[in-house]
mmCIF file of C-alpha atoms in Angstrom:
data_model
loop_
_atom_site.group_PDB
_atom_site.id
_atom_site.type_symbol
_atom_site.label_atom_id
_atom_site.label_comp_id
_atom_site.label_asym_id
_atom_site.label_seq_id
_atom_site.Cartn_x
_atom_site.Cartn_y
_atom_site.Cartn_z
ATOM 1 C CA MET S 1 -107.405 -33.976 144.458
ATOM 2 C CA SER S 2 -108.240 -37.772 143.459
ATOM 3 C CA PHE S 3 -105.836 -39.997 142.308
ATOM 4 C CA LEU S 4 -107.002 -42.784 139.158
ATOM 5 C CA LYS S 5 -107.231 -46.208 140.087
ATOM 6 C CA ASN S 6 -104.928 -48.826 138.075
ATOM 7 C CA SER S 7 -108.109 -49.987 136.315
ATOM 8 C CA GLU S 8 -108.771 -46.859 135.054
ATOM 9 C CA LEU S 9 -105.443 -45.770 133.476
ATOM 10 C CA HIS S 10 -105.359 -45.985 129.898
ATOM 11 C CA GLU S 11 -102.672 -48.629 128.477
ATOM 12 C CA GLY S 12 -99.247 -47.158 128.066
ATOM 13 C CA GLY S 13 -100.033 -44.343 130.376
ATOM 14 C CA ILE S 14 -101.377 -42.426 127.995
ATOM 15 C CA ILE S 15 -103.418 -39.067 128.880
ATOM 16 C CA ARG S 16 -106.227 -38.740 126.642
ATOM 17 C CA GLU S 17 -108.063 -35.667 127.592
ATOM 18 C CA ALA S 18 -105.712 -33.047 126.015
ATOM 19 C CA GLY S 19 -104.859 -29.905 127.970
ATOM 20 C CA ASN S 20 -106.716 -31.504 131.167
ATOM 21 C CA ALA S 21 -104.102 -29.446 133.398
ATOM 22 C CA HIS S 22 -106.645 -26.806 133.052
ATOM 23 C CA ASP S 23 -108.588 -28.102 136.318
ATOM 24 C CA TYR S 24 -105.566 -28.052 138.157
ATOM 25 C CA GLN S 25 -105.297 -25.147 140.294
ATOM 26 C CA THR S 26 -101.876 -23.586 140.951
ATOM 27 C CA GLY S 27 -103.414 -20.520 142.530
ATOM 28 C CA ASP S 28 -102.559 -21.344 145.815
ATOM 29 C CA TRP S 29 -98.972 -21.081 145.130
ATOM 30 C CA ARG S 30 -99.140 -17.459 145.580
ATOM 31 C CA THR S 31 -97.974 -14.788 148.311
ATOM 32 C CA PHE S 32 -98.370 -11.449 145.841
ATOM 33 C CA VAL S 33 -101.598 -11.463 143.701
ATOM 34 C CA PRO S 34 -101.509 -8.839 140.707
ATOM 35 C CA GLN S 35 -104.633 -6.336 141.239
ATOM 36 C CA PHE S 36 -105.869 -5.001 138.148
ATOM 37 C CA VAL S 37 -106.407 -1.409 137.794
ATOM 38 C CA GLU S 38 -108.985 -1.110 134.815
ATOM 39 C CA GLU S 39 -109.095 2.644 134.358
ATOM 40 C CA ASN S 40 -105.205 2.585 133.943
ATOM 41 C CA CYS S 41 -105.343 -0.293 131.232
ATOM 42 C CA ILE S 42 -104.172 0.426 127.932
ATOM 43 C CA HIS S 43 -105.197 -2.911 126.583
ATOM 44 C CA CYS S 44 -101.877 -3.338 124.848
ATOM 45 C CA MET S 45 -101.693 -7.334 125.702
ATOM 46 C CA PHE S 46 -98.064 -7.115 127.209
ATOM 47 C CA CYS S 47 -99.456 -8.691 130.360
ATOM 48 C CA TRP S 48 -101.183 -11.403 128.362
ATOM 49 C CA ILE S 49 -98.076 -12.187 125.870
ATOM 50 C CA TYR S 50 -95.632 -12.531 128.623
ATOM 51 C CA CYS S 51 -97.449 -14.459 131.039
ATOM 52 C CA PRO S 52 -96.068 -17.826 131.706
ATOM 53 C CA ASP S 53 -99.327 -19.489 133.517
ATOM 54 C CA SER S 54 -101.603 -18.476 130.679
ATOM 55 C CA ALA S 55 -103.415 -16.741 133.444
ATOM 56 C CA ILE S 56 -104.719 -13.080 131.732
ATOM 57 C CA ASP S 57 -107.912 -13.280 130.852
ATOM 58 C CA ILE S 58 -109.056 -11.485 127.682
ATOM 59 C CA ASP S 59 -111.676 -10.780 125.470
ATOM 60 C CA THR S 60 -111.134 -11.278 121.721
ATOM 61 C CA SER S 61 -114.750 -10.818 120.275
ATOM 62 C CA GLY S 62 -114.567 -7.132 119.821
ATOM 63 C CA ASP S 63 -112.452 -5.119 117.325
ATOM 64 C CA LYS S 64 -109.473 -4.770 119.796
ATOM 65 C CA PRO S 65 -108.636 -7.519 122.318
ATOM 66 C CA LYS S 66 -109.404 -6.128 125.913
ATOM 67 C CA MET S 67 -107.778 -7.106 129.286
ATOM 68 C CA LYS S 68 -110.695 -8.461 131.708
ATOM 69 C CA GLY S 69 -108.438 -9.686 134.487
ATOM 70 C CA ILE S 70 -106.408 -12.298 136.259
ATOM 71 C CA ILE S 71 -107.227 -16.101 136.268
ATOM 72 C CA LEU S 72 -106.653 -16.459 140.061
ATOM 73 C CA ASP S 73 -106.740 -20.561 139.670
ATOM 74 C CA HIS S 74 -103.500 -20.378 137.492
ATOM 75 C CA CYS S 75 -101.797 -17.260 138.585
ATOM 76 C CA LYS S 76 -98.651 -18.284 140.591
ATOM 77 C CA GLY S 77 -98.105 -14.320 141.554
ATOM 78 C CA CYS S 78 -94.258 -13.907 140.042
ATOM 79 C CA GLY S 79 -95.204 -10.198 139.106
ATOM 80 C CA ILE S 80 -93.861 -10.496 135.457
ATOM 81 C CA CYS S 81 -97.383 -8.805 134.088
ATOM 82 C CA ALA S 82 -96.640 -6.036 136.557
ATOM 83 C CA THR S 83 -92.966 -5.696 135.669
ATOM 84 C CA GLU S 84 -93.895 -5.328 131.940
ATOM 85 C CA CYS S 85 -96.866 -3.271 132.086
ATOM 86 C CA PRO S 86 -96.011 0.062 130.133
ATOM 87 C CA PRO S 87 -98.549 2.424 132.236
ATOM 88 C CA ALA S 88 -96.443 0.938 135.410
ATOM 89 C CA LYS S 89 -93.031 2.776 133.488
ATOM 90 C CA LYS S 90 -95.122 6.289 133.708
ATOM 91 C CA GLY S 91 -96.014 5.913 137.052
ATOM 92 C CA LYS S 92 -99.912 4.576 136.662
ATOM 93 C CA ALA S 93 -100.093 0.818 136.941
ATOM 94 C CA ALA S 94 -102.582 -1.042 135.702
ATOM 95 C CA LEU S 95 -101.089 -4.257 137.615
ATOM 96 C CA VAL S 96 -99.839 -3.908 141.171
ATOM 97 C CA MET S 97 -98.678 -6.607 143.326
ATOM 98 C CA VAL S 98 -100.458 -6.804 146.814
ATOM 99 C CA ARG S 99 -99.698 -9.496 149.223
ATOM 100 C CA GLU S 100 -102.658 -11.909 149.236
ATOM 101 C CA GLU S 101 -104.548 -12.281 152.322
ATOM 102 C CA LYS S 102 -105.573 -15.781 153.223
ATOM 103 C CA MET Q 1 -94.927 -11.440 107.749
ATOM 104 C CA ALA Q 2 -95.824 -8.909 110.117
ATOM 105 C CA VAL Q 3 -97.009 -10.013 113.293
ATOM 106 C CA ASN Q 4 -98.793 -8.163 115.638
ATOM 107 C CA LEU Q 5 -100.297 -8.609 119.243
ATOM 108 C CA LYS Q 6 -103.954 -8.246 117.876
ATOM 109 C CA GLN Q 7 -103.343 -11.014 115.742
ATOM 110 C CA LEU Q 8 -101.987 -13.506 118.307
ATOM 111 C CA THR Q 9 -104.780 -13.329 120.373
ATOM 112 C CA GLN Q 10 -106.901 -14.701 117.928
ATOM 113 C CA HIS Q 11 -104.755 -17.872 118.035
ATOM 114 C CA GLU Q 12 -106.254 -20.653 119.943
ATOM 115 C CA GLU Q 13 -104.137 -21.030 123.312
ATOM 116 C CA LEU Q 14 -102.221 -24.466 123.073
ATOM 117 C CA LEU Q 15 -100.744 -24.578 126.439
ATOM 118 C CA THR Q 16 -103.149 -24.531 129.403
ATOM 119 C CA GLY Q 17 -102.497 -22.869 132.659
ATOM 120 C CA GLY Q 18 -102.279 -25.336 135.708
ATOM 121 C CA HIS Q 19 -98.978 -26.713 134.547
ATOM 122 C CA ARG Q 20 -96.310 -26.564 137.153
ATOM 123 C CA ALA Q 21 -93.561 -24.513 136.257
ATOM 124 C CA CYS Q 22 -92.210 -22.705 138.959
ATOM 125 C CA ALA Q 23 -93.490 -19.072 139.341
ATOM 126 C CA GLY Q 24 -91.742 -16.742 137.175
ATOM 127 C CA CYS Q 25 -90.786 -19.220 134.889
ATOM 128 C CA THR Q 26 -89.889 -17.973 131.524
ATOM 129 C CA GLY Q 27 -89.803 -21.473 129.696
ATOM 130 C CA SER Q 28 -93.585 -22.140 130.050
ATOM 131 C CA ASN Q 29 -93.796 -18.742 128.455
ATOM 132 C CA ILE Q 30 -91.575 -19.785 125.276
ATOM 133 C CA LEU Q 31 -93.697 -22.673 124.786
ATOM 134 C CA ARG Q 32 -97.099 -20.721 124.862
ATOM 135 C CA GLN Q 33 -95.781 -18.131 122.685
ATOM 136 C CA ILE Q 34 -94.220 -20.949 120.236
ATOM 137 C CA MET Q 35 -97.626 -23.109 120.038
ATOM 138 C CA LEU Q 36 -99.730 -19.561 119.624
ATOM 139 C CA THR Q 37 -97.915 -19.013 116.210
ATOM 140 C CA ALA Q 38 -97.607 -22.924 115.369
ATOM 141 C CA GLY Q 39 -101.485 -23.762 115.624
ATOM 142 C CA GLN Q 40 -103.310 -26.802 116.287
ATOM 143 C CA ASN Q 41 -101.699 -28.990 113.559
ATOM 144 C CA THR Q 42 -98.737 -29.580 115.594
ATOM 145 C CA VAL Q 43 -97.080 -32.667 116.719
ATOM 146 C CA VAL Q 44 -94.700 -31.836 119.858
ATOM 147 C CA GLY Q 45 -92.204 -33.891 121.314
ATOM 148 C CA GLY Q 46 -90.276 -33.122 124.490
ATOM 149 C CA ALA Q 47 -86.588 -34.338 125.885
ATOM 150 C CA THR Q 48 -86.686 -34.805 129.310
ATOM 151 C CA GLY Q 49 -85.972 -31.530 130.947
ATOM 152 C CA CYS Q 50 -88.208 -28.616 132.893
ATOM 153 C CA MET Q 51 -90.743 -28.251 130.389
ATOM 154 C CA GLU Q 52 -91.699 -31.817 129.872
ATOM 155 C CA VAL Q 53 -91.479 -32.657 133.454
ATOM 156 C CA VAL Q 54 -93.798 -29.452 134.539
ATOM 157 C CA THR Q 55 -96.637 -29.765 131.493
ATOM 158 C CA THR Q 56 -97.141 -33.431 131.776
ATOM 159 C CA ILE Q 57 -97.280 -34.642 135.743
ATOM 160 C CA PHE Q 58 -99.294 -37.764 135.464
ATOM 161 C CA PRO Q 59 -102.545 -37.771 135.107
ATOM 162 C CA TYR Q 60 -102.615 -34.310 133.706
ATOM 163 C CA THR Q 61 -101.220 -32.582 130.441
ATOM 164 C CA ALA Q 62 -101.036 -28.979 129.838
ATOM 165 C CA TRP Q 63 -100.962 -29.604 126.057
ATOM 166 C CA ARG Q 64 -103.840 -29.044 123.781
ATOM 167 C CA THR Q 65 -102.193 -30.715 121.059
ATOM 168 C CA SER Q 66 -100.518 -34.400 120.737
ATOM 169 C CA PHE Q 67 -97.631 -34.716 122.949
ATOM 170 C CA ILE Q 68 -94.558 -37.663 122.879
ATOM 171 C CA HIS Q 69 -92.425 -38.247 125.726
ATOM 172 C CA SER Q 70 -88.593 -38.886 125.127
ATOM 173 C CA ALA Q 71 -85.773 -39.781 127.076
ATOM 174 C CA PHE Q 72 -83.082 -37.101 127.665
ATOM 175 C CA GLU Q 73 -81.119 -38.111 124.895
ATOM 176 C CA ASN Q 74 -83.455 -39.044 121.728
ATOM 177 C CA CYS Q 75 -86.048 -36.228 121.408
ATOM 178 C CA ALA Q 76 -84.835 -35.159 117.938
ATOM 179 C CA ALA Q 77 -84.850 -38.761 117.215
ATOM 180 C CA THR Q 78 -88.329 -39.143 118.169
ATOM 181 C CA VAL Q 79 -90.023 -36.473 116.392
ATOM 182 C CA SER Q 80 -88.028 -37.308 113.102
ATOM 183 C CA GLY Q 81 -89.544 -40.654 113.273
ATOM 184 C CA ALA Q 82 -92.943 -39.254 114.002
ATOM 185 C CA GLU Q 83 -92.396 -36.921 110.781
ATOM 186 C CA THR Q 84 -91.066 -39.897 108.600
ATOM 187 C CA ALA Q 85 -93.989 -42.098 109.547
ATOM 188 C CA TYR Q 86 -96.504 -39.552 108.939
ATOM 189 C CA ARG Q 87 -94.859 -39.164 105.455
ATOM 190 C CA ALA Q 88 -95.168 -42.786 104.829
ATOM 191 C CA LEU Q 89 -98.498 -43.340 105.745
ATOM 192 C CA LYS Q 90 -99.621 -40.149 103.702
ATOM 193 C CA LYS Q 91 -97.913 -41.666 100.727
ATOM 194 C CA ARG Q 92 -99.680 -45.275 101.177
ATOM 195 C CA GLY Q 93 -102.902 -43.106 101.239
ATOM 196 C CA ASP Q 94 -103.482 -44.755 104.703
ATOM 197 C CA LEU Q 95 -104.683 -41.232 106.452
ATOM 198 C CA PRO Q 96 -108.080 -40.018 106.545
ATOM 199 C CA ARG Q 97 -108.156 -37.076 104.212
ATOM 200 C CA GLU Q 98 -108.842 -34.554 107.063
ATOM 201 C CA GLU Q 99 -105.282 -35.681 108.464
ATOM 202 C CA THR Q 100 -103.406 -35.132 105.049
ATOM 203 C CA GLY Q 101 -102.789 -31.366 105.494
ATOM 204 C CA ARG Q 102 -99.613 -29.731 106.650
ATOM 205 C CA LYS Q 103 -98.295 -30.978 110.119
ATOM 206 C CA ASN Q 104 -95.767 -29.328 112.064
ATOM 207 C CA PHE Q 105 -93.446 -31.014 114.138
ATOM 208 C CA ILE Q 106 -91.770 -29.681 116.956
ATOM 209 C CA ALA Q 107 -89.136 -31.194 119.305
ATOM 210 C CA PHE Q 108 -88.433 -29.261 122.479
ATOM 211 C CA GLY Q 109 -85.252 -29.803 124.562
ATOM 212 C CA GLY Q 110 -83.602 -27.927 127.131
ATOM 213 C CA ASP Q 111 -79.987 -26.873 127.019
ATOM 214 C CA GLY Q 112 -78.634 -30.330 129.202
ATOM 215 C CA GLY Q 113 -80.946 -32.467 126.432
ATOM 216 C CA THR Q 114 -79.790 -30.351 123.646
ATOM 217 C CA TYR Q 115 -76.233 -29.105 124.299
ATOM 218 C CA ASP Q 116 -74.918 -32.463 125.833
ATOM 219 C CA ILE Q 117 -76.975 -35.292 126.098
ATOM 220 C CA GLY Q 118 -78.943 -34.903 123.014
ATOM 221 C CA LEU Q 119 -76.392 -33.502 120.774
ATOM 222 C CA GLN Q 120 -76.033 -36.988 118.759
ATOM 223 C CA SER Q 121 -79.720 -37.403 117.810
ATOM 224 C CA LEU Q 122 -79.982 -33.774 116.885
ATOM 225 C CA SER Q 123 -77.014 -33.686 114.665
ATOM 226 C CA GLY Q 124 -78.353 -37.065 113.118
ATOM 227 C CA ALA Q 125 -82.001 -35.786 112.244
ATOM 228 C CA MET Q 126 -80.507 -32.071 111.176
ATOM 229 C CA GLU Q 127 -78.537 -33.916 108.845
ATOM 230 C CA ARG Q 128 -81.304 -36.271 107.406
ATOM 231 C CA GLY Q 129 -83.270 -33.258 106.553
ATOM 232 C CA HIS Q 130 -86.383 -33.777 108.092
ATOM 233 C CA ASN Q 131 -89.262 -31.559 108.015
ATOM 234 C CA MET Q 132 -89.202 -30.170 111.575
ATOM 235 C CA VAL Q 133 -87.909 -27.702 114.046
ATOM 236 C CA TYR Q 134 -85.917 -28.239 117.288
ATOM 237 C CA VAL Q 135 -86.339 -25.833 119.816
ATOM 238 C CA CYS Q 136 -83.777 -25.600 122.717
ATOM 239 C CA TYR Q 137 -84.880 -23.452 125.509
ATOM 240 C CA ASP Q 138 -81.480 -22.440 127.026
ATOM 241 C CA ASN Q 139 -81.385 -21.744 130.854
ATOM 242 C CA GLU Q 140 -77.984 -22.209 130.827
ATOM 243 C CA ALA Q 141 -77.620 -25.395 133.487
ATOM 244 C CA TYR Q 142 -79.461 -28.541 134.336
ATOM 245 C CA MET Q 143 -82.103 -26.712 136.419
ATOM 246 C CA ASN Q 144 -84.708 -29.505 136.916
ATOM 247 C CA THR Q 145 -82.293 -31.815 138.695
ATOM 248 C CA GLY Q 146 -80.724 -29.323 140.970
ATOM 249 C CA ILE Q 147 -78.588 -26.635 138.748
ATOM 250 C CA GLN Q 148 -75.856 -28.694 137.571
ATOM 251 C CA ARG Q 149 -73.381 -27.444 135.097
ATOM 252 C CA SER Q 150 -74.074 -27.920 131.545
ATOM 253 C CA SER Q 151 -71.875 -27.208 128.537
ATOM 254 C CA ALA Q 152 -74.422 -23.978 128.026
ATOM 255 C CA THR Q 153 -73.503 -22.610 131.538
ATOM 256 C CA PRO Q 154 -71.285 -19.429 130.908
ATOM 257 C CA LEU Q 155 -67.968 -18.798 132.557
ATOM 258 C CA GLY Q 156 -67.974 -17.720 135.979
ATOM 259 C CA ALA Q 157 -71.437 -18.921 136.637
ATOM 260 C CA PHE Q 158 -72.428 -20.709 140.198
ATOM 261 C CA THR Q 159 -73.628 -24.050 139.676
ATOM 262 C CA SER Q 160 -73.897 -26.781 142.053
ATOM 263 C CA THR Q 161 -71.077 -28.861 140.534
ATOM 264 C CA ALA Q 162 -69.248 -25.636 139.427
ATOM 265 C CA PRO Q 163 -69.446 -23.694 142.984
ATOM 266 C CA ALA Q 164 -67.642 -20.755 144.099
ATOM 267 C CA GLY Q 165 -65.445 -20.810 147.058
ATOM 268 C CA LYS Q 166 -61.938 -20.357 148.321
ATOM 269 C CA VAL Q 167 -60.358 -22.396 145.758
ATOM 270 C CA LYS Q 168 -62.741 -21.903 142.520
ATOM 271 C CA GLN Q 169 -64.987 -19.344 141.306
ATOM 272 C CA GLY Q 170 -67.910 -20.972 139.294
ATOM 273 C CA LYS Q 171 -67.805 -22.282 135.997
ATOM 274 C CA GLU Q 172 -63.954 -22.062 134.561
ATOM 275 C CA GLN Q 173 -64.945 -22.714 130.959
ATOM 276 C CA ASN Q 174 -66.649 -20.638 128.321
ATOM 277 C CA ARG Q 175 -70.037 -21.674 126.889
ATOM 278 C CA LYS Q 176 -70.560 -23.908 123.756
ATOM 279 C CA ASP Q 177 -71.566 -21.983 120.720
ATOM 280 C CA LEU Q 178 -74.469 -24.356 119.856
ATOM 281 C CA THR Q 179 -76.204 -22.184 117.339
ATOM 282 C CA LYS Q 180 -73.149 -21.990 115.428
ATOM 283 C CA ILE Q 181 -72.679 -25.828 115.380
ATOM 284 C CA MET Q 182 -76.247 -26.251 113.896
ATOM 285 C CA VAL Q 183 -75.414 -23.425 111.185
ATOM 286 C CA ALA Q 184 -72.476 -25.885 110.335
ATOM 287 C CA HIS Q 185 -75.016 -28.756 109.776
ATOM 288 C CA ASN Q 186 -75.963 -26.328 106.720
ATOM 289 C CA ILE Q 187 -79.608 -26.677 107.099
ATOM 290 C CA PRO Q 188 -82.321 -24.193 105.867
ATOM 291 C CA TYR Q 189 -82.705 -22.157 109.065
ATOM 292 C CA VAL Q 190 -81.073 -21.105 112.164
ATOM 293 C CA ALA Q 191 -81.991 -18.613 114.677
ATOM 294 C CA GLN Q 192 -81.438 -17.223 118.295
ATOM 295 C CA THR Q 193 -84.182 -15.163 120.214
ATOM 296 C CA THR Q 194 -85.602 -14.784 123.657
ATOM 297 C CA PRO Q 195 -88.957 -14.510 124.854
ATOM 298 C CA PHE Q 196 -88.954 -10.718 125.546
ATOM 299 C CA HIS Q 197 -88.785 -10.152 121.829
ATOM 300 C CA TRP Q 198 -92.134 -11.752 121.213
ATOM 301 C CA LYS Q 199 -92.543 -10.163 117.717
ATOM 302 C CA ASP Q 200 -89.246 -11.793 116.916
ATOM 303 C CA LEU Q 201 -90.128 -14.752 118.388
ATOM 304 C CA ALA Q 202 -93.240 -15.201 116.263
ATOM 305 C CA THR Q 203 -91.476 -14.369 113.172
ATOM 306 C CA LYS Q 204 -88.648 -16.665 113.603
ATOM 307 C CA VAL Q 205 -91.391 -19.536 114.757
ATOM 308 C CA GLU Q 206 -93.317 -18.547 111.352
ATOM 309 C CA LYS Q 207 -89.772 -18.756 109.179
ATOM 310 C CA ALA Q 208 -88.685 -21.748 110.750
ATOM 311 C CA LEU Q 209 -92.003 -23.869 110.347
ATOM 312 C CA ALA Q 210 -92.470 -22.367 106.605
ATOM 313 C CA VAL Q 211 -88.880 -24.117 105.347
ATOM 314 C CA ASP Q 212 -88.927 -27.101 103.570
ATOM 315 C CA GLY Q 213 -86.368 -29.152 106.002
ATOM 316 C CA PRO Q 214 -84.742 -28.750 109.241
ATOM 317 C CA ALA Q 215 -84.907 -25.824 111.332
ATOM 318 C CA PHE Q 216 -83.242 -24.933 114.595
ATOM 319 C CA LEU Q 217 -84.323 -22.367 117.158
ATOM 320 C CA ASN Q 218 -82.269 -21.359 120.318
ATOM 321 C CA ILE Q 219 -84.393 -19.341 122.979
ATOM 322 C CA LEU Q 220 -82.589 -17.891 125.979
ATOM 323 C CA MET Q 221 -84.879 -18.698 129.021
ATOM 324 C CA PRO Q 222 -83.782 -16.923 132.216
ATOM 325 C CA CYS Q 223 -84.525 -19.237 135.441
ATOM 326 C CA PRO Q 224 -85.475 -17.223 138.542
ATOM 327 C CA VAL Q 225 -84.302 -20.677 140.701
ATOM 328 C CA GLY Q 226 -80.779 -21.155 138.951
ATOM 329 C CA TRP Q 227 -79.813 -18.016 137.938
ATOM 330 C CA HIS Q 228 -80.849 -16.543 141.604
ATOM 331 C CA PHE Q 229 -83.168 -13.681 140.834
ATOM 332 C CA ASP Q 230 -86.749 -12.415 141.436
ATOM 333 C CA THR Q 231 -89.211 -13.802 139.746
ATOM 334 C CA ALA Q 232 -90.718 -10.659 138.362
ATOM 335 C CA ILE Q 233 -87.766 -9.636 136.291
ATOM 336 C CA GLY Q 234 -87.128 -12.480 133.854
ATOM 337 C CA MET Q 235 -88.463 -11.070 130.702
ATOM 338 C CA GLN Q 236 -86.088 -7.908 131.861
ATOM 339 C CA LEU Q 237 -82.932 -10.061 131.950
ATOM 340 C CA ALA Q 238 -83.965 -11.681 128.560
ATOM 341 C CA LYS Q 239 -83.898 -8.192 127.284
ATOM 342 C CA GLU Q 240 -80.829 -7.245 128.646
ATOM 343 C CA ALA Q 241 -79.016 -10.282 127.339
ATOM 344 C CA VAL Q 242 -79.749 -8.926 123.994
ATOM 345 C CA GLU Q 243 -78.470 -5.502 125.075
ATOM 346 C CA SER Q 244 -75.106 -6.601 126.289
ATOM 347 C CA ASN Q 245 -74.479 -8.649 123.417
ATOM 348 C CA PHE Q 246 -74.276 -11.749 125.469
ATOM 349 C CA TRP Q 247 -77.360 -13.398 123.422
ATOM 350 C CA PRO Q 248 -77.619 -11.588 120.303
ATOM 351 C CA LEU Q 249 -80.893 -11.841 118.303
ATOM 352 C CA PHE Q 250 -79.683 -13.479 114.982
ATOM 353 C CA GLU Q 251 -80.640 -15.653 112.218
ATOM 354 C CA VAL Q 252 -79.177 -17.598 109.483
ATOM 355 C CA GLU Q 253 -81.399 -18.462 106.657
ATOM 356 C CA ASN Q 254 -79.360 -20.850 103.832
ATOM 357 C CA GLY Q 255 -76.182 -19.763 105.124
ATOM 358 C CA VAL Q 256 -76.586 -16.141 105.207
ATOM 359 C CA TYR Q 257 -76.254 -14.322 108.533
ATOM 360 C CA LYS Q 258 -78.711 -11.724 109.511
ATOM 361 C CA ILE Q 259 -78.256 -9.670 113.065
ATOM 362 C CA ASN Q 260 -81.856 -8.807 113.723
ATOM 363 C CA GLN Q 261 -81.194 -6.313 116.661
ATOM 364 C CA LYS Q 262 -78.164 -4.210 116.965
ATOM 365 C CA PRO Q 263 -77.695 -2.125 120.260
ATOM 366 C CA LYS Q 264 -76.557 1.384 119.862
ATOM 367 C CA GLU Q 265 -74.507 1.076 122.611
ATOM 368 C CA ARG Q 266 -73.931 -2.098 124.113
ATOM 369 C CA SER Q 267 -74.936 -2.229 127.928
ATOM 370 C CA PRO Q 268 -71.448 -3.674 130.132
ATOM 371 C CA MET Q 269 -72.209 -7.456 131.143
ATOM 372 C CA GLU Q 270 -71.784 -6.272 134.981
ATOM 373 C CA ASN Q 271 -75.113 -4.558 134.440
ATOM 374 C CA TRP Q 272 -76.669 -7.601 133.493
ATOM 375 C CA MET Q 273 -74.743 -10.095 135.750
ATOM 376 C CA LYS Q 274 -74.793 -7.824 138.840
ATOM 377 C CA GLN Q 275 -78.991 -8.945 138.964
ATOM 378 C CA GLN Q 276 -78.115 -12.416 139.169
ATOM 379 C CA GLY Q 277 -77.313 -14.420 142.195
ATOM 380 C CA ARG Q 278 -75.218 -16.684 140.479
ATOM 381 C CA PHE Q 279 -72.604 -14.370 139.328
ATOM 382 C CA LYS Q 280 -72.594 -12.465 143.042
ATOM 383 C CA HIS Q 281 -69.261 -14.102 143.763
ATOM 384 C CA LEU Q 282 -67.449 -12.428 140.470
ATOM 385 C CA PHE Q 283 -68.102 -9.059 142.482
ATOM 386 C CA ARG Q 284 -65.907 -9.759 145.441
ATOM 387 C CA PRO Q 285 -62.473 -8.548 145.469
ATOM 388 C CA GLY Q 286 -59.588 -10.483 143.812
ATOM 389 C CA ASN Q 287 -62.326 -11.705 140.702
ATOM 390 C CA GLU Q 288 -61.866 -8.609 138.265
ATOM 391 C CA ALA Q 289 -60.126 -10.616 135.938
ATOM 392 C CA ILE Q 290 -62.582 -13.147 135.455
ATOM 393 C CA LEU Q 291 -65.085 -10.345 134.925
ATOM 394 C CA GLU Q 292 -62.585 -8.943 132.434
ATOM 395 C CA ASN Q 293 -62.506 -12.370 130.458
ATOM 396 C CA ILE Q 294 -66.415 -12.407 130.317
ATOM 397 C CA GLN Q 295 -66.454 -9.241 129.024
ATOM 398 C CA THR Q 296 -63.535 -9.800 126.452
ATOM 399 C CA TYR Q 297 -65.371 -13.278 125.326
ATOM 400 C CA VAL Q 298 -68.804 -11.467 124.665
ATOM 401 C CA ASP Q 299 -67.037 -8.587 122.640
ATOM 402 C CA GLU Q 300 -65.107 -11.182 120.535
ATOM 403 C CA GLN Q 301 -68.117 -13.207 119.733
ATOM 404 C CA TRP Q 302 -70.004 -10.271 118.791
ATOM 405 C CA GLU Q 303 -67.240 -8.988 116.627
ATOM 406 C CA LYS Q 304 -67.295 -12.478 114.989
ATOM 407 C CA LEU Q 305 -70.807 -12.161 114.473
ATOM 408 C CA LEU Q 306 -70.640 -8.837 112.623
ATOM 409 C CA LYS Q 307 -67.922 -10.233 110.618
ATOM 410 C CA LEU Q 308 -70.228 -13.577 109.667
ATOM 411 C CA GLU Q 309 -72.722 -11.174 108.520
ATOM 412 C CA GLU Q 310 -70.928 -9.028 106.349
ATOM 413 C CA MET Q 311 -69.052 -12.096 105.047
ATOM 414 C CA THR Q 312 -72.006 -13.945 104.115
ATOM 415 C CA ALA Q 313 -74.417 -10.743 102.951
ATOM 416 C CA LYS Q 314 -75.401 -10.932 99.295
#
């Protein structure tokens, strides 16, 4: 990550590029990583609505929204998605937390 | 105003990932859910607190809308000022035509910035009747600065300034009921919700933005750092807070109370508290009386709320 020089700052410290935190990677904070088991997924979007890090990749082009996977650059591995996953409550989890090997 | 997830997925994601909230933070999820409903035409202000700090660490911002920094005590004043300035510019005809549509003004504050430090500016803004929504994400202590007690901390909870030891057993006072203080301002819309109840939350945000005048939302935010629980169960704790009547889902529209969810059988407070490290000391022998006090208080508040609903029903 590079820091801005004083001469590159905008007056008043204003950040002109809205949403530039998207380029910041928080994925390396993780210990556990959610693994997506596609055949168990019912595309209910619960993981997407409950994710604190906007890290669930979904496809909204079709008739129904579809879960595509995890955005690993942003996922902090908290496990909320795996806890809230409805198929997991029936023993067929679509998201499983596993320890990440680096 | 039926909301469903399919509709919400079509909305633009206005809070990006890459913000530096702790893993398992339900607060950033609250912001995300609110912004999904509020949409692009929104001016956001943030009081000093967890969510202001983690989303805008210089030179990055996680907001895809405009965002105004505020000090701890004046977020409501800042946003009410922005709202007034917008109205004045519009009246004078100083705005380009494409900017004269309806704009949402949302102020975010934590429980420290709302219950304690920002209460005067919040009260002022609500009394003046600005067309804005104030959202309090309530994690029940000053989590950002190291878990100090606030007036939102419940009885018996461990904080760094109300610790549990041989002499004292955590905070000795009950929490302040800010939602009712806001109801006392006689503003058009006041509501209480949690991020687990996404449908309830989205509906309430929609209603709050739609009313003409000020609205206040109080949202419970389980905090894995301050409440000491596993990062994965944050949303479950929000759910159980409602089931135990600790955090009832209700709204007050023009003075009329409506409870949105009445648990068929309320679960005992102990079940909820056992999962959190901040209440661990209360389960040691000798502290049964405190546990009983907490349960009595929650039950009393619930009974009061039921009566208020009955009393104000039309």
